[in-house]
Short mmCIF file of C-alpha atoms and ligand atoms in Angstrom, two decimals:
data_model
loop_
_atom_site.label_atom_id
_atom_site.label_comp_id
_atom_site.label_asym_id
_atom_site.label_seq_id
_atom_site.Cartn_x
_atom_site.Cartn_y
_atom_site.Cartn_z
CA UNK P 230 38.14 -38.52 2.70
CA UNK P 231 41.41 -37.96 4.57
CA UNK P 232 42.43 -39.79 7.70
CA UNK P 233 45.31 -41.16 9.76
CA UNK P 234 47.61 -43.11 7.41
CA UNK P 235 47.16 -46.88 7.18
CA UNK P 236 50.93 -47.19 7.70
CA UNK P 237 51.70 -45.35 10.95
CA UNK P 238 54.85 -43.30 10.31
CA UNK P 239 55.36 -42.82 14.06
CA UNK P 240 55.84 -46.54 14.60
CA UNK P 241 58.59 -48.91 13.51
CA UNK P 242 58.23 -51.18 10.49
CA UNK P 243 58.00 -54.14 12.88
CA UNK P 244 55.14 -52.56 14.85
CA UNK P 245 53.32 -51.74 11.62
CA UNK P 246 53.82 -55.32 10.42
CA UNK P 247 52.44 -56.77 13.68
CA UNK P 248 49.69 -54.28 14.48
CA UNK P 249 48.70 -52.61 11.23
CA UNK P 250 46.99 -51.51 9.17
CA UNK P 251 45.79 -48.35 10.90
CA UNK P 252 43.50 -45.43 9.99
CA UNK P 253 40.50 -46.26 7.80
CA UNK P 254 42.09 -49.56 6.71
CA UNK P 255 41.81 -50.78 10.33
CA UNK P 256 38.03 -50.58 10.34
CA UNK P 257 37.12 -51.78 6.89
CA UNK P 258 34.73 -54.69 7.43
CA UNK P 259 31.99 -56.12 5.20
CA UNK P 260 29.51 -53.39 6.22
CA UNK P 261 31.76 -50.38 5.66
CA UNK P 262 33.05 -52.00 2.50
CA UNK P 263 29.59 -51.89 1.00
CA UNK P 264 29.46 -48.15 1.66
CA UNK P 265 32.99 -47.63 0.41
CA UNK P 266 32.33 -49.25 -2.95
CA UNK P 267 30.54 -46.13 -4.09
CA UNK P 268 29.76 -47.46 -7.56
CA UNK P 269 28.77 -50.65 -9.28
CA UNK P 270 31.46 -53.14 -10.07
CA UNK P 271 32.32 -53.73 -13.72
CA UNK P 272 35.42 -55.83 -14.26
CA UNK P 273 36.17 -54.53 -17.75
CA UNK P 274 39.82 -53.47 -17.58
CA UNK P 275 42.46 -55.90 -18.79
CA UNK P 276 45.51 -56.20 -16.54
CA UNK P 277 47.91 -58.74 -18.05
CA UNK P 278 44.99 -61.03 -18.87
CA UNK P 279 42.99 -60.43 -15.65
CA UNK P 280 39.76 -58.40 -15.58
CA UNK P 281 39.70 -55.48 -13.14
CA UNK P 282 37.02 -53.08 -11.94
CA UNK P 283 39.50 -50.25 -12.39
CA UNK P 284 43.16 -50.26 -13.41
CA UNK P 285 44.19 -48.59 -10.18
CA UNK P 286 45.91 -49.71 -7.02
CA UNK P 287 48.73 -49.47 -4.52
CA UNK P 288 52.29 -50.31 -5.64
CA UNK P 289 54.97 -52.27 -3.82
CA UNK P 290 55.75 -50.75 -0.43
CA UNK P 291 53.10 -49.73 2.05
CA UNK P 292 51.11 -53.02 1.97
CA UNK P 293 53.29 -55.06 4.33
CA UNK P 294 51.29 -58.28 4.56
CA UNK P 295 47.89 -59.90 3.97
CA UNK P 296 46.17 -57.70 6.57
CA UNK P 297 47.20 -54.65 4.54
CA UNK P 298 46.50 -56.09 1.07
CA UNK P 299 43.02 -57.33 2.00
CA UNK P 300 42.16 -53.98 3.61
CA UNK P 301 43.32 -52.20 0.43
CA UNK P 302 41.10 -54.40 -1.76
CA UNK P 303 38.14 -53.94 0.58
CA UNK P 304 38.66 -50.18 0.45
CA UNK P 305 38.28 -50.20 -3.34
CA UNK P 306 41.87 -50.30 -4.61
CA UNK P 307 41.59 -52.92 -7.35
CA UNK P 308 45.29 -53.82 -7.47
CA UNK P 309 47.08 -54.52 -4.20
CA UNK P 310 50.82 -55.10 -4.48
CA UNK P 311 52.35 -57.24 -1.74
CA UNK P 312 55.51 -55.46 -0.50
CA UNK P 313 58.73 -56.65 -2.14
CA UNK P 314 59.93 -60.00 -0.75
CA UNK P 315 63.36 -61.64 -0.79
CA UNK P 316 64.79 -65.15 -0.70
CA UNK P 317 65.82 -64.65 2.95
CA UNK P 318 64.94 -62.63 6.04
CA UNK P 319 66.30 -59.08 5.68
CA UNK P 320 66.30 -56.44 8.41
CA UNK P 321 64.75 -52.99 8.15
CA UNK P 322 66.75 -49.76 8.41
CA UNK P 323 66.52 -48.17 11.88
CA UNK P 324 63.56 -45.94 12.77
CA UNK P 325 62.55 -43.41 11.48
CA UNK P 326 61.73 -44.84 8.09
CA UNK P 327 59.39 -42.13 6.84
CA UNK P 328 60.02 -38.37 7.01
CA UNK P 329 58.15 -35.52 5.35
CA UNK P 330 60.21 -33.61 2.76
CA UNK P 331 59.86 -30.01 1.57
CA UNK P 332 61.15 -29.17 -1.92
CA UNK P 333 61.64 -25.40 -2.32
CA UNK P 334 61.01 -25.23 -6.07
CA UNK P 335 58.28 -22.79 -7.09
CA UNK P 336 55.80 -25.56 -7.86
CA UNK P 337 57.03 -27.87 -5.07
CA UNK P 338 58.20 -30.59 -7.46
CA UNK P 339 61.41 -32.58 -7.44
CA UNK P 340 63.16 -34.20 -10.40
CA UNK P 341 66.46 -36.11 -10.35
CA UNK P 342 68.08 -32.92 -11.75
CA UNK P 343 66.81 -30.61 -8.99
CA UNK P 344 69.83 -29.04 -7.20
CA UNK P 345 68.23 -29.91 -3.86
CA UNK P 346 68.79 -33.61 -4.45
CA UNK P 347 72.55 -32.87 -4.20
CA UNK P 348 72.55 -29.88 -1.85
CA UNK P 349 70.08 -31.25 0.70
CA UNK P 350 66.32 -31.38 0.98
CA UNK P 351 64.68 -30.46 4.27
CA UNK P 352 63.22 -33.56 5.94
CA UNK P 353 61.22 -33.50 9.17
CA UNK P 354 58.08 -34.78 10.83
CA UNK P 355 55.81 -31.94 9.71
CA UNK P 356 53.60 -33.86 7.28
CA UNK P 357 51.30 -30.93 6.48
CA UNK P 358 48.19 -31.30 4.35
CA UNK P 359 47.24 -34.77 3.10
CA UNK P 360 47.05 -34.67 -0.68
CA UNK P 361 50.18 -32.55 -0.94
CA UNK P 362 52.44 -34.80 1.10
CA UNK P 363 55.86 -35.83 -0.16
CA UNK P 364 57.94 -38.14 1.92
CA UNK P 365 61.21 -39.95 2.00
CA UNK P 366 61.03 -43.65 2.70
CA UNK P 367 64.09 -45.42 4.00
CA UNK P 368 63.39 -49.07 4.74
CA UNK P 369 66.16 -50.94 2.92
CA UNK P 370 63.55 -53.34 1.49
CA UNK P 371 63.08 -55.52 4.57
CA UNK P 372 61.70 -59.02 4.11
CA UNK P 373 60.39 -61.78 6.31
CA UNK P 374 61.85 -65.25 5.86
CA UNK P 375 60.07 -67.20 3.07
CA UNK P 376 58.69 -69.52 5.78
CA UNK P 377 56.73 -66.49 7.00
CA UNK P 378 55.93 -64.58 3.79
CA UNK P 379 55.02 -67.57 1.61
CA UNK P 380 51.95 -68.68 3.64
CA UNK P 381 50.98 -65.04 4.14
CA UNK P 382 51.26 -64.18 0.43
CA UNK P 383 49.28 -67.33 -0.39
CA UNK P 384 46.50 -66.15 1.92
CA UNK P 385 46.63 -62.65 0.38
CA UNK P 386 46.23 -64.15 -3.11
CA UNK P 387 43.35 -66.37 -1.98
CA UNK P 388 41.56 -63.38 -0.43
CA UNK P 389 42.00 -61.42 -3.66
CA UNK P 390 40.75 -64.32 -5.75
CA UNK P 391 37.50 -64.43 -3.75
CA UNK P 392 36.80 -60.90 -4.92
CA UNK P 393 35.46 -59.86 -8.33
CA UNK P 394 37.62 -57.61 -10.48
CA UNK P 395 40.52 -57.32 -8.05
CA UNK P 396 44.08 -58.56 -8.12
CA UNK P 397 47.07 -59.29 -5.93
CA UNK P 398 50.39 -58.40 -7.55
CA UNK P 399 53.49 -60.01 -6.04
CA UNK P 400 56.69 -57.94 -5.88
CA UNK P 401 60.12 -59.48 -5.33
CA UNK P 402 63.78 -58.67 -5.74
CA UNK P 403 67.17 -60.33 -5.62
CA UNK P 404 69.45 -59.93 -2.62
CA UNK P 405 73.10 -59.14 -3.13
CA UNK P 406 75.59 -59.95 -0.40
CA UNK P 407 79.31 -59.09 -0.58
CA UNK P 408 80.38 -62.71 -1.03
CA UNK P 409 78.08 -63.32 -4.00
CA UNK P 410 79.16 -63.83 -7.60
CA UNK P 411 77.02 -62.40 -10.39
CA UNK P 412 75.77 -65.90 -11.22
CA UNK P 413 74.68 -66.38 -7.61
CA UNK P 414 72.94 -62.99 -7.69
CA UNK P 415 71.04 -64.02 -10.82
CA UNK P 416 70.18 -67.37 -9.21
CA UNK P 417 68.84 -65.57 -6.14
CA UNK P 418 66.32 -63.73 -8.35
CA UNK P 419 65.25 -67.04 -9.87
CA UNK P 420 64.82 -68.64 -6.43
CA UNK P 421 62.74 -65.73 -5.15
CA UNK P 422 60.53 -65.73 -8.26
CA UNK P 423 59.95 -69.47 -7.81
CA UNK P 424 59.05 -68.99 -4.14
CA UNK P 425 56.50 -66.33 -5.17
CA UNK P 426 54.99 -68.54 -7.87
CA UNK P 427 54.64 -71.34 -5.31
CA UNK P 428 52.20 -69.11 -3.39
CA UNK P 429 49.90 -68.89 -6.42
CA UNK P 430 51.05 -65.50 -7.75
CA UNK P 431 49.77 -64.94 -11.29
CA UNK P 432 51.77 -61.82 -12.24
CA UNK P 433 55.19 -60.95 -10.81
CA UNK P 434 56.89 -57.58 -10.46
CA UNK P 435 60.67 -57.55 -10.06
CA UNK P 436 62.15 -54.51 -8.35
CA UNK P 437 65.27 -53.24 -10.11
CA UNK P 438 65.11 -49.72 -8.76
CA UNK P 439 65.67 -49.46 -5.07
CA UNK P 440 67.81 -46.42 -4.29
CA UNK P 441 68.45 -47.43 -0.71
CA UNK P 442 71.00 -50.09 -1.59
CA UNK P 443 73.72 -47.52 -2.20
CA UNK P 444 74.00 -44.50 -4.46
CA UNK P 445 74.57 -45.30 -8.12
CA UNK P 446 73.98 -49.00 -7.55
CA UNK P 447 70.53 -49.39 -9.00
CA UNK P 448 70.16 -52.64 -10.87
CA UNK P 449 68.16 -50.90 -13.61
CA UNK P 450 71.24 -48.86 -14.50
CA UNK P 451 72.73 -52.10 -15.79
CA UNK P 452 70.30 -53.18 -18.55
CA UNK P 453 72.54 -55.99 -19.74
CA UNK P 454 72.43 -57.59 -16.27
CA UNK P 455 68.66 -56.98 -16.02
CA UNK P 456 68.39 -58.80 -19.37
CA UNK P 457 70.30 -61.82 -18.06
CA UNK P 458 68.29 -61.89 -14.83
CA UNK P 459 64.91 -61.57 -16.53
CA UNK P 460 65.81 -64.29 -19.02
CA UNK P 461 66.69 -66.64 -16.15
CA UNK P 462 63.56 -65.66 -14.21
CA UNK P 463 61.33 -66.11 -17.26
CA UNK P 464 62.78 -69.57 -17.85
CA UNK P 465 61.65 -70.40 -14.32
CA UNK P 466 58.15 -68.84 -14.35
CA UNK P 467 57.07 -69.69 -17.91
CA UNK P 468 53.87 -67.96 -19.06
CA UNK P 469 53.43 -65.87 -15.91
CA UNK P 470 53.73 -62.19 -16.94
CA UNK P 471 56.83 -60.44 -15.58
CA UNK P 472 56.89 -56.70 -14.88
CA UNK P 473 60.04 -54.83 -13.93
CA UNK P 474 59.98 -51.82 -11.65
CA UNK P 475 62.18 -49.04 -12.98
CA UNK P 476 63.58 -45.81 -11.64
CA UNK P 477 63.43 -42.57 -13.67
CA UNK P 478 65.66 -42.63 -16.76
CA UNK P 479 66.95 -39.43 -18.29
CA UNK P 480 66.82 -40.22 -21.97
CA UNK P 481 65.08 -42.33 -24.57
CA UNK P 482 68.26 -44.25 -25.28
CA UNK P 483 68.42 -45.70 -21.76
CA UNK P 484 64.82 -46.88 -22.07
CA UNK P 485 65.47 -48.27 -25.56
CA UNK P 486 68.45 -50.31 -24.33
CA UNK P 487 66.38 -51.64 -21.43
CA UNK P 488 63.56 -52.64 -23.81
CA UNK P 489 65.99 -54.29 -26.22
CA UNK P 490 67.42 -56.38 -23.36
CA UNK P 491 64.06 -57.40 -21.95
CA UNK P 492 60.80 -56.72 -23.83
CA UNK P 493 62.20 -57.57 -27.27
CA UNK P 494 63.41 -60.91 -25.88
CA UNK P 495 59.84 -61.49 -24.65
CA UNK P 496 61.11 -62.02 -21.12
CA UNK P 497 59.35 -58.91 -19.76
CA UNK P 498 55.72 -57.91 -20.40
CA UNK P 499 55.53 -54.65 -18.47
CA UNK P 500 57.41 -51.78 -16.85
CA UNK P 501 56.20 -50.19 -13.62
CA UNK P 502 57.67 -46.74 -13.23
CA UNK P 503 58.84 -44.69 -11.38
CA UNK P 504 60.29 -45.67 -8.04
CA UNK P 505 61.50 -42.96 -5.67
CA UNK P 506 63.96 -40.17 -6.57
CA UNK P 507 67.19 -40.30 -4.60
CA UNK P 508 68.00 -37.12 -2.66
CA UNK P 509 70.31 -35.89 0.09
CA UNK P 510 68.20 -35.22 3.20
CA UNK P 511 69.01 -32.62 5.85
CA UNK P 512 67.37 -31.41 9.05
CA UNK P 513 66.62 -27.76 9.88
CA UNK P 514 70.28 -27.28 10.93
CA UNK P 515 71.67 -28.71 7.73
CA UNK P 516 72.75 -31.97 9.38
CA UNK P 517 72.07 -35.46 8.07
CA UNK P 518 68.36 -36.06 8.67
CA UNK P 519 68.30 -39.85 8.95
CA UNK P 520 70.55 -41.48 11.54
CA UNK P 521 73.22 -43.97 10.49
CA UNK P 522 75.92 -44.69 7.93
CA UNK P 523 74.78 -44.79 4.30
CA UNK P 524 71.60 -42.82 5.00
CA UNK P 525 72.80 -39.41 3.77
CA UNK P 526 70.53 -39.93 0.78
CA UNK P 527 67.14 -41.57 0.60
CA UNK P 528 64.28 -42.06 -1.85
CA UNK P 529 61.66 -39.32 -2.24
CA UNK P 530 58.09 -40.08 -3.30
CA UNK P 531 54.66 -38.50 -3.21
CA UNK P 532 53.17 -35.37 -4.78
CA UNK P 533 56.55 -33.78 -5.65
CA UNK P 534 57.62 -36.50 -8.08
CA UNK P 535 54.56 -36.54 -10.35
CA UNK P 536 56.18 -34.62 -13.25
CA UNK P 537 59.09 -37.09 -13.28
CA UNK P 538 56.67 -40.05 -13.25
CA UNK P 539 54.64 -38.63 -16.12
CA UNK P 540 57.79 -37.85 -18.11
CA UNK P 541 59.07 -41.39 -17.70
CA UNK P 542 55.76 -42.99 -18.74
CA UNK P 543 55.62 -40.76 -21.80
CA UNK P 544 59.21 -41.74 -22.64
CA UNK P 545 58.55 -45.47 -22.26
CA UNK P 546 55.50 -45.35 -24.54
CA UNK P 547 57.34 -43.26 -27.14
CA UNK P 548 60.20 -45.78 -27.24
CA UNK P 549 57.76 -48.70 -27.27
CA UNK P 550 56.09 -47.31 -30.39
CA UNK P 551 59.42 -46.48 -32.03
CA UNK P 552 60.51 -50.08 -31.53
CA UNK P 553 57.20 -51.29 -32.97
CA UNK P 554 56.24 -53.15 -29.80
CA UNK P 555 52.57 -54.01 -29.92
CA UNK P 556 50.25 -53.01 -27.05
CA UNK P 557 49.20 -56.65 -26.63
CA UNK P 558 52.81 -57.59 -25.81
CA UNK P 559 53.67 -54.81 -23.39
CA UNK P 560 52.10 -52.37 -20.92
CA UNK P 561 53.37 -49.65 -18.62
CA UNK P 562 52.09 -49.01 -15.10
CA UNK P 563 52.26 -45.32 -14.15
CA UNK P 564 53.50 -44.61 -10.62
CA UNK P 565 54.65 -41.41 -8.93
CA UNK P 566 52.82 -38.59 -7.17
CA UNK P 567 49.26 -39.72 -7.88
CA UNK P 568 47.11 -37.89 -5.33
CA UNK P 569 43.76 -37.55 -7.12
CA UNK P 570 41.46 -38.73 -9.91
CA UNK P 571 42.93 -35.95 -12.08
CA UNK P 572 46.46 -37.34 -11.62
CA UNK P 573 45.18 -40.83 -12.41
CA UNK P 574 43.60 -39.54 -15.64
CA UNK P 575 46.84 -37.80 -16.63
CA UNK P 576 48.77 -41.08 -16.51
CA UNK P 577 45.99 -42.91 -18.34
CA UNK P 578 45.86 -40.23 -21.04
CA UNK P 579 49.55 -40.91 -21.75
CA UNK P 580 48.75 -44.59 -22.30
CA UNK P 581 49.51 -46.23 -18.95
CA UNK P 582 47.53 -49.49 -18.75
CA UNK P 583 47.30 -49.09 -14.98
CA UNK P 584 48.16 -46.48 -12.36
CA UNK P 585 49.22 -46.78 -8.74
CA UNK P 586 49.56 -44.53 -5.71
CA UNK P 587 51.69 -45.28 -2.65
CA UNK P 588 52.26 -42.11 -0.60
CA UNK P 589 48.94 -40.38 -1.18
CA UNK P 590 46.96 -43.61 -0.76
CA UNK P 591 48.56 -44.05 2.68
CA UNK P 592 46.70 -40.92 3.85
CA UNK P 593 43.62 -41.28 1.64
CA UNK P 594 41.90 -44.64 1.93
CA UNK P 595 39.09 -43.33 -0.29
CA UNK P 596 41.26 -42.80 -3.38
CA UNK P 597 40.51 -46.25 -4.81
CA UNK P 598 36.74 -45.76 -4.72
CA UNK P 599 37.13 -42.23 -6.13
CA UNK P 600 38.98 -43.57 -9.16
CA UNK P 601 36.54 -46.43 -9.58
CA UNK P 602 33.59 -44.04 -9.46
CA UNK P 603 35.27 -41.76 -12.03
CA UNK P 604 35.80 -44.70 -14.39
CA UNK P 605 32.16 -45.68 -13.90
CA UNK P 606 31.01 -42.14 -14.78
CA UNK P 607 33.24 -42.10 -17.87
CA UNK P 608 31.75 -45.41 -18.97
CA UNK P 609 28.19 -44.06 -18.60
CA UNK P 610 29.14 -40.92 -20.58
CA UNK P 611 30.56 -43.11 -23.29
CA UNK P 612 27.39 -45.20 -23.50
CA UNK P 613 25.00 -42.21 -23.58
C1 LIG G 809 56.38 -46.73 2.51
C2 LIG G 809 56.89 -47.08 1.15
C3 LIG G 809 57.61 -48.26 0.94
C4 LIG G 809 58.06 -48.61 -0.33
N1 LIG G 809 58.70 -49.81 -0.53
C5 LIG G 809 58.91 -50.27 -1.80
C6 LIG G 809 59.33 -51.61 -2.04
O1 LIG G 809 59.50 -52.42 -1.11
N2 LIG G 809 59.51 -52.00 -3.33
C7 LIG G 809 59.32 -51.15 -4.40
O2 LIG G 809 59.50 -51.57 -5.57
N3 LIG G 809 58.93 -49.87 -4.19
C8 LIG G 809 58.71 -49.42 -2.93
N4 LIG G 809 58.22 -48.14 -2.74
C9 LIG G 809 58.08 -47.22 -3.89
C10 LIG G 809 56.66 -47.17 -4.44
O3 LIG G 809 56.24 -48.41 -4.97
C11 LIG G 809 56.53 -46.09 -5.54
O4 LIG G 809 57.29 -46.45 -6.66
C12 LIG G 809 56.95 -44.70 -5.08
O5 LIG G 809 56.59 -44.48 -3.75
C13 LIG G 809 56.34 -43.61 -5.96
O6 LIG G 809 54.94 -43.58 -5.82
P1 LIG G 809 54.20 -42.46 -4.91
O7 LIG G 809 54.69 -41.13 -5.36
O8 LIG G 809 52.73 -42.69 -5.15
O9 LIG G 809 54.58 -42.74 -3.49
C14 LIG G 809 57.80 -47.75 -1.45
C15 LIG G 809 57.10 -46.55 -1.22
C16 LIG G 809 56.64 -46.22 0.04
C17 LIG G 809 55.87 -44.95 0.23
#
């Protein structure tokens, strides 16, 4: 089932926040939900101690508030991630925030090493066929003030809790301003985590991988600092599992160092990977595609980045096993280019404990029920 996206790319972030969700998410009420379920509900999958109908959902990003998260759960996505929040109100980059991108590699994929990421990738408004869509998203991780997002996140969690086998994951990140010391930056993460826990969040995801904050300035490229931040955050949140969201990493060593600074200290229980791949974007004339200073490059996601996502998940699990980290202490969530049940199964076959889809899910509200039905069929095959 393909339809208009639940996040309307022709509208501003603010309009989406106020008026969304759109497409099939706009009409999902109790009656259509019953039809959408498509299969019986069996909460048998363990997600950091919580039982899910399927280990599949929507990652941090397109679910802007409770209206979006509840619609996602009703549509059959069993994990709904509330878009990354901050300790303070933070403005969104100017419109447009989403463009379609067109990698020219033979198979249409894009890795961080693809020459096009440096030379320029065509970006326009020709979104083409749902299921094959790759986009660039350039939001700058906007956030409402905690006075707004805290009651809304609380409501989102309560709605999720009323439902069997479904879960609301809370995403947050620190905010760095030019006048901030490193200690203040660490403290900002702790404050934001505490604000999220106050809403009732039971698992937290900390974003360390946003490419829109300046090229080469991803927090996850500084594992020592991530280690200090996660230690401080864990001291604040206690037993609540902490996941960190990571960008693609080129070699096993980088992943090993990150694990040594986090998982081995028992401050982090999961990695969610990958975030978008940073690329230079150009229009049909070769000019900068997104208006404004600092927007020469932007993060690419969707179908094109699946090979990079799979590679990273494989790498994380290889390093996990090499370091002797037990599956009960750590899990990886596979993200990147998931457009179908087949893609979902590929990530699961590598050992991902859960899988998420952002771009493709935006255009395909039925993806959650498709995955759930596939898991149900596999369970029946297993029994017979
Ligand atoms: C519209 C949109 C907004 C996003 N915003 C965030 C965000 O706020 N925080 C975050 O950690 N990732 C964000 N992401 C990245 C996704 O969580 C995901 O890592 C990435 O899109 C790759 O998955 P995909 O190929 O299924 O889109 C966003 C993605 C999209 C499409």
